[in-house]
Structure formats: C-alpha cells, structure tokens
Amino acid sequence: MKIQWYPGHMAKAKRKMKEDLPLCDVIVEVIDSRCPNSSRNPEIDQLAKDKIRILLFNKLDLADDERSKLFMEDFHRRGFFTLGIDARNRASVKRVSKLIQEASQPLYEKNRKKGISSQMVRAMVLGIPNVGKSTFINAFVGRSTAKTGNKPGVTRGNQWIKLDKNVQLLDTPGITWPKFEREIVGYNLALIGSINDDILPIEDLVFYFLKYLVRYYPKAILERYGIEPEEGEAALSIMDKIAVKRACIKKGGDVDYTRVSRLILDDFRSGRLGKISLEHPGKWSDEGDEDSAV
Ligand code: G4P
C-alpha cells in the first residue's frame, strides 16, 4: 500500500523553507523520539548540509528510554548535536539554549577570524507536523508566540523570535515527505498523529500496531489490559480480548473494531501503554525494515 499525502500547503512550506535556509546558521530539527527515522524529513540533510544541525528528540516521555539513548548516540556519531526533551516541560527545554551556544562555537571562531565580534546566531526550527515544534517554541521562548494545534499539517506564518542577545529563532511551518517511500513510515506517522487519521483505516493501523506490541512490548498489553499474549497468539485474537474487556461490542454481539482500535490508539498516543518506541536503532536500511508487520 502506497500512501500519497502531500497537501498543497506542504509544497508552499517547503518553498518557504528553502528561501529561509540561507538566513540561518543553526537548524533545530524537532523529531518524535518514538520513531526518529520516520519523523525526520530526509530531504533536509541535503538542503541543510552546510548548517549546524541540532536534533531534538521530543516526546522523550513517551518513548522507550533505552532505544532513545541508542538513537541519540547514533545521530551524534553522524554529526548531529542531540538532546532529548519533553517540550511541555520548560526545565527540559531550557537546556536547548546552552546546546545552541555550544554547537555555534565553530561559527563564533570563524567570525572572530574575520574580525566579526558579534556572537549572534540565527536558528530555525523545523520538523514534520505534530512532533511538538509549537509546544517547544512556546516553552523555549516563555510565552505563547507560536500557535499550537492538534491538526497535522496546520501551517503558521514565519516569524523571528529574539531569544537573548545571542540567538534569534525563526519559526517555520513543518514540512513532510512528498511521498512515503516505505510502508512502515506511513504506519508510524499515522500512529504518532503526524498524518490525518482518515488517511489509513484505523482498524488496519491498530492491527499493525498490536502485532508490533505483541512482538516487542507484550508486557504493555498485560499491564494495560490484563491480557497476557500466548506464544504465537494472533494480534486479532488479542484485539478481540481487549474489546471484550473494554466493552467494545456491538448490539448483536460482534466486536466493534473501530471503537476498540480508537481506544488502543488513544492509549498509545497518551502514553497509557507505557513508553513505547516504533523503531529500533540501527535497523533502518534501504532493504526494508524487519519490523514491518505489513
Ligand atoms: P507541531 O507544532 O509540531 O505541529 O506540534 P504541537 O506543538 O502542536 O504539538 C502536538 C501535540 O504534541 C500537542 O498535543 C502537544 O501538547 C503534544 N506534545 C508536544 N511535545 C510533547 C512532549 O514532549 N511530550 C508529550 N507527551 N506531548 C507533547 P495535543 O493533544 O495536540 O494538544 P494539547 O491538548 O496538548 O494542547
């Protein structure tokens, strides 16, 4: 199944980003820690190859700690400055200022050599929809400068925000892929709410997710629903059991798959299933991801 999702405003956002990139020294890319690969825009690496790159692993509170740590180490090795944050928490966000200053040292040095004493750096925040860019900027700047919204793909006008005497921040709309080259990316983005819920049938999405949970996080199923997956038990059978436990049954006695799917998805998105990551560090290759259950 190929997902085609490239609304008109994404093309506009991408054009604007290309225009704004030359104005910035530092790129602060916000990603969702639960799926660092799927929630990055691979095109940015090419577009911003001369920039100082900071990768903010947001929603760290929802992701598997061990996997997040390994992912951060991996991206650090690839030349990124990385930091795990919960954008809703001002204390965690405050560390970003320090990181921008630290990351900008080579730039300051270069400027000094050219006789420029100003240490002003211009940074740009970007990321795909719903990763928490607006929440981050609000917490970072300390007032409600950027509008948050729960609709994937909501765009905002760009604006410069002066953080302190050394850093200016440009808030830009999120951009995403023109096409989803791997199936698993579409599923992951749908699970984290970065593409609209009506793009994929929710029952298919949650069936995929349950297969993944049975394989990697069976304890989460036990702890949340009191159901212990049996050896080799099919995801559908577990879905049925959850439906019975949570009274997601239609009048005639059939399982209400839409309701039970919504319930499981809400539990995942809100963190009630515990800290769950959708990707493994080091398993992302062009040949396909072995996690793909579809
Ligand atoms: P965007 O600009 O990248 O599109 O994302 P935005 O800031 O609008 O955030 C999307 C949703 O993610 C918001 O929830 C926001 O509260 C939540 N969020 C952002 N950062 C974090 C984080 O570090 N941890 C957790 N758990 N959630 C985070 P929402 O339900 O859409 O809105 P709201 O009800 O929270 O206002």
CSV table of C-alpha atoms and ligand atoms in Angstrom, one decimal:
chain,number,residue,atom,x,y,z
A,1,MET,CA,0.0,0.0,0.0
A,2,LYS,CA,1.4,3.4,-1.0
A,3,ILE,CA,0.3,6.4,0.9
A,4,GLN,CA,0.1,9.6,-1.1
A,5,TRP,CA,-0.1,12.6,1.2
A,6,TYR,CA,1.2,15.9,0.0
A,7,PRO,CA,-1.3,18.6,0.6
A,8,GLY,CA,-0.8,21.9,-1.2
A,9,HIS,CA,0.4,23.8,1.8
A,10,MET,CA,3.3,21.4,2.2
A,11,ALA,CA,4.6,22.4,-1.2
A,12,LYS,CA,4.4,26.1,0.0
A,13,ALA,CA,6.0,25.3,3.3
A,14,LYS,CA,8.9,23.6,1.5
A,15,ARG,CA,9.4,26.5,-0.8
A,16,LYS,CA,9.4,28.9,2.2
A,17,MET,CA,11.9,26.7,4.0
A,18,LYS,CA,14.3,26.8,1.0
A,19,GLU,CA,14.0,30.6,1.0
A,20,ASP,CA,14.7,30.8,4.7
A,21,LEU,CA,17.5,28.3,5.0
A,22,PRO,CA,20.2,30.8,3.7
A,23,LEU,CA,19.2,33.2,6.6
A,24,CYS,CA,20.0,30.6,9.3
A,25,ASP,CA,23.2,29.2,10.8
A,26,VAL,CA,21.6,26.6,13.0
A,27,ILE,CA,18.9,24.1,12.1
A,28,VAL,CA,16.9,22.8,15.1
A,29,GLU,CA,15.0,19.8,13.9
A,30,VAL,CA,12.3,18.5,16.2
A,31,ILE,CA,11.6,14.8,15.8
A,32,ASP,CA,9.4,12.3,17.7
A,33,SER,CA,11.6,10.1,19.9
A,34,ARG,CA,9.2,7.2,19.3
A,35,CYS,CA,10.3,7.0,15.6
A,36,PRO,CA,13.3,9.1,14.9
A,37,ASN,CA,13.7,7.9,11.4
A,38,SER,CA,10.1,8.1,10.3
A,39,SER,CA,9.6,11.5,11.8
A,40,ARG,CA,12.6,13.1,10.1
A,41,ASN,CA,12.5,14.6,6.7
A,42,PRO,CA,15.4,13.0,4.8
A,43,GLU,CA,15.5,15.9,2.3
A,44,ILE,CA,16.7,18.3,5.0
A,45,ASP,CA,20.1,16.6,5.2
A,46,GLN,CA,20.8,17.6,1.6
A,47,LEU,CA,19.2,21.0,1.8
A,48,ALA,CA,21.0,21.9,5.1
A,49,LYS,CA,24.3,20.2,4.6
A,50,ASP,CA,26.4,23.3,5.4
A,51,LYS,CA,24.4,24.2,8.6
A,52,ILE,CA,25.0,23.4,12.2
A,53,ARG,CA,22.5,20.6,13.0
A,54,ILE,CA,20.6,20.1,16.2
A,55,LEU,CA,18.3,17.2,16.5
A,56,LEU,CA,15.7,17.5,19.4
A,57,PHE,CA,14.3,14.2,20.4
A,58,ASN,CA,11.0,15.4,21.6
A,59,LYS,CA,8.3,13.4,23.4
A,60,LEU,CA,11.0,11.6,25.2
A,61,ASP,CA,8.5,10.9,28.0
A,62,LEU,CA,6.6,8.6,25.6
A,63,ALA,CA,9.5,6.7,24.1
A,64,ASP,CA,11.5,3.7,25.2
A,65,ASP,CA,14.4,5.1,27.1
A,66,GLU,CA,17.0,2.6,26.1
A,67,ARG,CA,16.2,2.9,22.4
A,68,SER,CA,16.1,6.7,22.6
A,69,LYS,CA,19.6,6.7,24.2
A,70,LEU,CA,21.0,4.5,21.4
A,71,PHE,CA,19.3,6.6,18.7
A,72,MET,CA,20.8,9.8,20.1
A,73,GLU,CA,24.3,8.2,20.2
A,74,ASP,CA,23.9,7.1,16.7
A,75,PHE,CA,22.8,10.5,15.4
A,76,HIS,CA,25.6,12.1,17.4
A,77,ARG,CA,28.1,9.9,15.6
A,78,ARG,CA,26.6,11.1,12.3
A,79,GLY,CA,27.4,14.8,13.2
A,80,PHE,CA,24.3,16.0,14.9
A,81,PHE,CA,24.0,17.7,18.3
A,82,THR,CA,21.3,15.7,20.0
A,83,LEU,CA,19.1,16.3,23.0
A,84,GLY,CA,16.1,14.5,24.5
A,85,ILE,CA,13.3,16.8,25.7
A,86,ASP,CA,9.7,17.0,26.7
A,87,ALA,CA,8.6,20.2,25.0
A,88,ARG,CA,5.9,20.7,27.6
A,89,ASN,CA,8.4,20.9,30.3
A,90,ARG,CA,10.2,24.3,30.4
A,91,ALA,CA,13.1,22.9,32.5
A,92,SER,CA,14.0,20.3,29.9
A,93,VAL,CA,13.6,22.8,27.1
A,94,LYS,CA,16.0,25.4,28.8
A,95,ARG,CA,18.9,23.1,28.0
A,96,VAL,CA,18.5,23.8,24.3
A,97,SER,CA,19.9,27.4,24.6
A,98,LYS,CA,23.1,26.0,26.0
A,99,LEU,CA,23.3,23.5,23.3
A,100,ILE,CA,22.8,26.1,20.5
A,101,GLN,CA,25.7,28.2,22.1
A,102,GLU,CA,27.8,25.0,22.3
A,103,ALA,CA,27.0,24.0,18.7
A,104,SER,CA,27.8,27.5,17.5
A,105,GLN,CA,31.4,27.6,18.8
A,106,PRO,CA,33.0,26.9,15.4
A,107,LEU,CA,30.9,29.7,13.9
A,108,TYR,CA,31.9,32.2,16.6
A,109,GLU,CA,35.5,31.2,15.9
A,110,LYS,CA,35.1,31.7,12.2
A,111,ASN,CA,33.6,35.1,12.7
A,112,ARG,CA,36.3,36.1,15.1
A,113,LYS,CA,38.9,35.3,12.5
A,114,LYS,CA,37.0,37.5,10.1
A,115,GLY,CA,37.0,40.3,12.7
A,116,ILE,CA,33.3,40.0,13.4
A,117,SER,CA,32.8,40.2,17.2
A,118,SER,CA,29.0,39.7,17.3
A,119,GLN,CA,28.1,36.3,18.6
A,120,MET,CA,24.5,36.4,17.2
A,121,VAL,CA,23.4,33.2,15.6
A,122,ARG,CA,20.2,32.6,13.7
A,123,ALA,CA,18.4,29.4,14.2
A,124,MET,CA,15.5,27.8,12.5
A,125,VAL,CA,13.1,25.2,14.0
A,126,LEU,CA,11.6,22.7,11.7
A,127,GLY,CA,10.0,19.3,11.7
A,128,ILE,CA,7.1,17.3,10.4
A,129,PRO,CA,3.6,18.0,11.7
A,130,ASN,CA,2.7,17.2,15.3
A,131,VAL,CA,6.2,16.5,16.6
A,132,GLY,CA,5.9,19.4,19.0
A,133,LYS,CA,7.5,22.3,17.3
A,134,SER,CA,5.0,24.9,18.5
A,135,THR,CA,5.0,23.5,22.0
A,136,PHE,CA,8.8,23.6,22.0
A,137,ILE,CA,8.9,27.2,20.8
A,138,ASN,CA,6.3,28.3,23.4
A,139,ALA,CA,8.2,26.7,26.2
A,140,PHE,CA,11.5,27.9,24.9
A,141,VAL,CA,10.5,31.5,24.4
A,142,GLY,CA,8.5,31.6,27.5
A,143,ARG,CA,5.3,33.0,26.1
A,144,SER,CA,2.7,31.9,23.6
A,145,THR,CA,4.4,33.1,20.5
A,146,ALA,CA,3.8,30.0,18.3
A,147,LYS,CA,0.3,28.7,17.9
A,148,THR,CA,-0.1,25.1,18.9
A,149,GLY,CA,-2.8,23.0,17.3
A,150,ASN,CA,-3.7,19.3,17.2
A,151,LYS,CA,-4.3,19.2,13.5
A,152,PRO,CA,-1.5,17.7,11.5
A,153,GLY,CA,-0.4,19.9,8.7
A,154,VAL,CA,-1.5,23.2,10.3
A,155,THR,CA,0.8,25.9,9.0
A,156,ARG,CA,1.8,29.2,10.5
A,157,GLY,CA,3.4,32.3,9.2
A,158,ASN,CA,7.2,32.6,9.8
A,159,GLN,CA,8.4,35.0,12.4
A,160,TRP,CA,11.8,35.9,14.1
A,161,ILE,CA,11.9,35.5,17.8
A,162,LYS,CA,14.7,37.0,19.8
A,163,LEU,CA,15.7,34.6,22.5
A,164,ASP,CA,18.6,36.5,24.0
A,165,LYS,CA,21.3,38.8,22.8
A,166,ASN,CA,23.0,35.8,21.0
A,167,VAL,CA,20.2,33.8,19.5
A,168,GLN,CA,17.4,34.6,17.1
A,169,LEU,CA,14.9,32.0,16.2
A,170,LEU,CA,12.8,31.6,13.1
A,171,ASP,CA,9.6,29.7,13.5
A,172,THR,CA,8.7,27.9,10.3
A,173,PRO,CA,5.8,25.6,9.3
A,174,GLY,CA,6.5,21.9,9.4
A,175,ILE,CA,7.2,20.1,6.2
A,176,THR,CA,6.9,16.4,5.3
A,177,TRP,CA,7.8,14.0,2.6
A,178,PRO,CA,6.4,14.4,-0.8
A,179,LYS,CA,5.8,10.6,-0.8
A,180,PHE,CA,6.2,7.8,1.7
A,181,GLU,CA,8.8,5.5,0.3
A,182,ARG,CA,8.3,2.8,2.8
A,183,GLU,CA,5.1,1.4,4.1
A,184,ILE,CA,6.3,1.4,7.7
A,185,VAL,CA,6.9,5.2,7.6
A,186,GLY,CA,3.2,5.7,6.8
A,187,TYR,CA,2.1,3.5,9.7
A,188,ASN,CA,4.5,5.1,12.1
A,189,LEU,CA,3.4,8.6,11.1
A,190,ALA,CA,-0.2,7.7,11.4
A,191,LEU,CA,0.4,6.2,14.8
A,192,ILE,CA,2.1,9.4,16.1
A,193,GLY,CA,-0.6,11.5,14.6
A,194,SER,CA,1.6,13.3,12.0
A,195,ILE,CA,-0.8,12.4,9.2
A,196,ASN,CA,-4.5,12.7,9.4
A,197,ASP,CA,-6.4,9.8,10.9
A,198,ASP,CA,-8.6,9.4,7.9
A,199,ILE,CA,-5.6,8.5,5.6
A,200,LEU,CA,-5.4,5.0,6.9
A,201,PRO,CA,-8.3,2.8,8.1
A,202,ILE,CA,-7.9,2.9,11.9
A,203,GLU,CA,-8.6,-0.8,12.2
A,204,ASP,CA,-5.6,-1.7,9.9
A,205,LEU,CA,-3.4,0.8,11.7
A,206,VAL,CA,-4.1,-0.6,15.1
A,207,PHE,CA,-3.9,-4.2,13.9
A,208,TYR,CA,-0.4,-3.5,12.7
A,209,PHE,CA,0.4,-1.8,16.0
A,210,LEU,CA,-0.9,-4.7,18.0
A,211,LYS,CA,1.3,-7.1,16.0
A,212,TYR,CA,4.2,-4.9,16.9
A,213,LEU,CA,3.3,-4.7,20.5
A,214,VAL,CA,2.9,-8.5,20.8
A,215,ARG,CA,6.4,-8.9,19.4
A,216,TYR,CA,8.2,-6.2,21.3
A,217,TYR,CA,6.1,-5.0,24.2
A,218,PRO,CA,3.9,-7.8,25.4
A,219,LYS,CA,4.2,-6.5,28.9
A,220,ALA,CA,2.5,-3.3,27.9
A,221,ILE,CA,-0.6,-5.4,26.9
A,222,LEU,CA,-0.5,-7.3,30.2
A,223,GLU,CA,-0.1,-4.1,32.3
A,224,ARG,CA,-2.7,-2.1,30.5
A,225,TYR,CA,-5.4,-4.6,29.6
A,226,GLY,CA,-4.6,-7.6,31.9
A,227,ILE,CA,-4.1,-9.8,28.9
A,228,GLU,CA,-1.0,-12.0,28.6
A,229,PRO,CA,-0.4,-12.8,24.9
A,230,GLU,CA,0.1,-16.5,24.5
A,231,GLU,CA,3.0,-17.9,22.5
A,232,GLY,CA,2.2,-17.2,18.8
A,233,GLU,CA,-1.2,-15.7,19.6
A,234,ALA,CA,-2.5,-13.7,16.7
A,235,ALA,CA,-3.0,-9.9,17.1
A,236,LEU,CA,-6.6,-10.3,16.1
A,237,SER,CA,-7.3,-12.6,19.0
A,238,ILE,CA,-5.8,-10.1,21.4
A,239,MET,CA,-7.8,-7.3,19.8
A,240,ASP,CA,-10.9,-9.4,20.4
A,241,LYS,CA,-10.0,-9.9,24.0
A,242,ILE,CA,-9.3,-6.2,24.6
A,243,ALA,CA,-12.7,-5.4,23.0
A,244,VAL,CA,-14.5,-7.8,25.4
A,245,LYS,CA,-12.6,-6.4,28.4
A,246,ARG,CA,-13.4,-2.8,27.4
A,247,ALA,CA,-17.0,-3.4,26.3
A,248,CYS,CA,-16.3,-2.6,22.7
A,249,ILE,CA,-19.1,-4.9,21.5
A,250,LYS,CA,-21.9,-4.0,19.1
A,251,LYS,CA,-25.5,-4.7,19.8
A,252,GLY,CA,-25.6,-8.1,18.1
A,253,GLY,CA,-22.5,-9.2,20.0
A,254,ASP,CA,-19.9,-8.5,17.3
A,255,VAL,CA,-16.7,-6.8,18.2
A,256,ASP,CA,-16.7,-3.1,17.5
A,257,TYR,CA,-13.3,-2.9,15.8
A,258,THR,CA,-13.5,0.8,15.2
A,259,ARG,CA,-14.1,1.5,18.9
A,260,VAL,CA,-11.5,-0.8,20.2
A,261,SER,CA,-9.0,0.5,17.7
A,262,ARG,CA,-9.7,4.1,18.8
A,263,LEU,CA,-9.2,3.0,22.4
A,264,ILE,CA,-5.9,1.3,21.8
A,265,LEU,CA,-4.6,4.2,19.7
A,266,ASP,CA,-5.6,6.7,22.3
A,267,ASP,CA,-3.8,4.6,24.9
A,268,PHE,CA,-0.7,4.6,22.8
A,269,ARG,CA,-0.7,8.3,22.0
A,270,SER,CA,-1.3,9.4,25.5
A,271,GLY,CA,1.4,7.2,27.0
A,272,ARG,CA,-1.1,5.0,28.9
A,273,LEU,CA,0.5,1.9,27.3
A,274,GLY,CA,3.9,3.0,28.8
A,275,LYS,CA,7.0,4.1,27.0
A,276,ILE,CA,6.9,2.6,23.5
A,277,SER,CA,9.2,3.2,20.5
A,278,LEU,CA,8.2,2.2,17.0
A,279,GLU,CA,11.7,1.8,15.6
A,280,HIS,CA,14.9,0.1,16.6
A,281,PRO,CA,18.2,1.9,16.4
A,282,GLY,CA,20.5,0.6,13.7
A,283,LYS,CA,17.8,-1.3,11.9
A,284,TRP,CA,16.9,1.3,9.2
A,285,SER,CA,18.2,0.2,5.8
A,286,ASP,CA,17.2,0.6,2.2
A,287,GLU,CA,16.4,-3.0,2.0
A,288,GLY,CA,13.4,-2.6,4.3
A,289,ASP,CA,12.8,-2.8,7.9
A,290,GLU,CA,12.4,-6.1,9.6
A,291,ASP,CA,9.9,-4.7,12.0
A,292,SER,CA,7.4,-4.2,9.2
A,293,ALA,CA,4.5,-6.3,10.0
A,294,VAL,CA,2.5,-5.4,7.0
B,1,G4P,P1,3.7,20.8,15.8
B,1,G4P,O1,3.8,22.3,16.1
B,1,G4P,O2,5.0,20.2,15.5
B,1,G4P,O3,2.6,20.5,14.8
B,1,G4P,O4,3.2,20.2,17.2
B,1,G4P,P2,2.5,20.8,18.5
B,1,G4P,O5,3.4,21.7,19.2
B,1,G4P,O6,1.2,21.4,18.1
B,1,G4P,O7,2.3,19.5,19.4
B,1,G4P,C1,1.4,18.4,19.0
B,1,G4P,C2,0.9,17.7,20.2
B,1,G4P,O8,2.0,17.1,20.9
B,1,G4P,C3,0.3,18.6,21.3
B,1,G4P,O9,-0.8,17.8,21.9
B,1,G4P,C4,1.3,18.8,22.3
B,1,G4P,O10,0.8,19.1,23.6
B,1,G4P,C5,2.0,17.4,22.3
B,1,G4P,N1,3.4,17.5,22.8
B,1,G4P,C6,4.4,18.3,22.3
B,1,G4P,N2,5.5,18.0,22.9
B,1,G4P,C7,5.3,16.9,23.8
B,1,G4P,C8,6.1,16.1,24.6
B,1,G4P,O11,7.4,16.3,24.8
B,1,G4P,N3,5.5,15.1,25.3
B,1,G4P,C9,4.2,14.8,25.1
B,1,G4P,N4,3.7,13.8,25.8
B,1,G4P,N5,3.4,15.6,24.3
B,1,G4P,C10,3.9,16.6,23.6
B,1,G4P,P3,-2.3,18.0,21.5
B,1,G4P,O12,-3.0,16.9,22.2
B,1,G4P,O13,-2.4,18.1,20.0
B,1,G4P,O14,-2.6,19.4,22.1
B,1,G4P,P4,-2.7,19.8,23.6
B,1,G4P,O15,-4.0,19.2,24.0
B,1,G4P,O16,-1.6,19.2,24.4
B,1,G4P,O17,-2.7,21.3,23.6
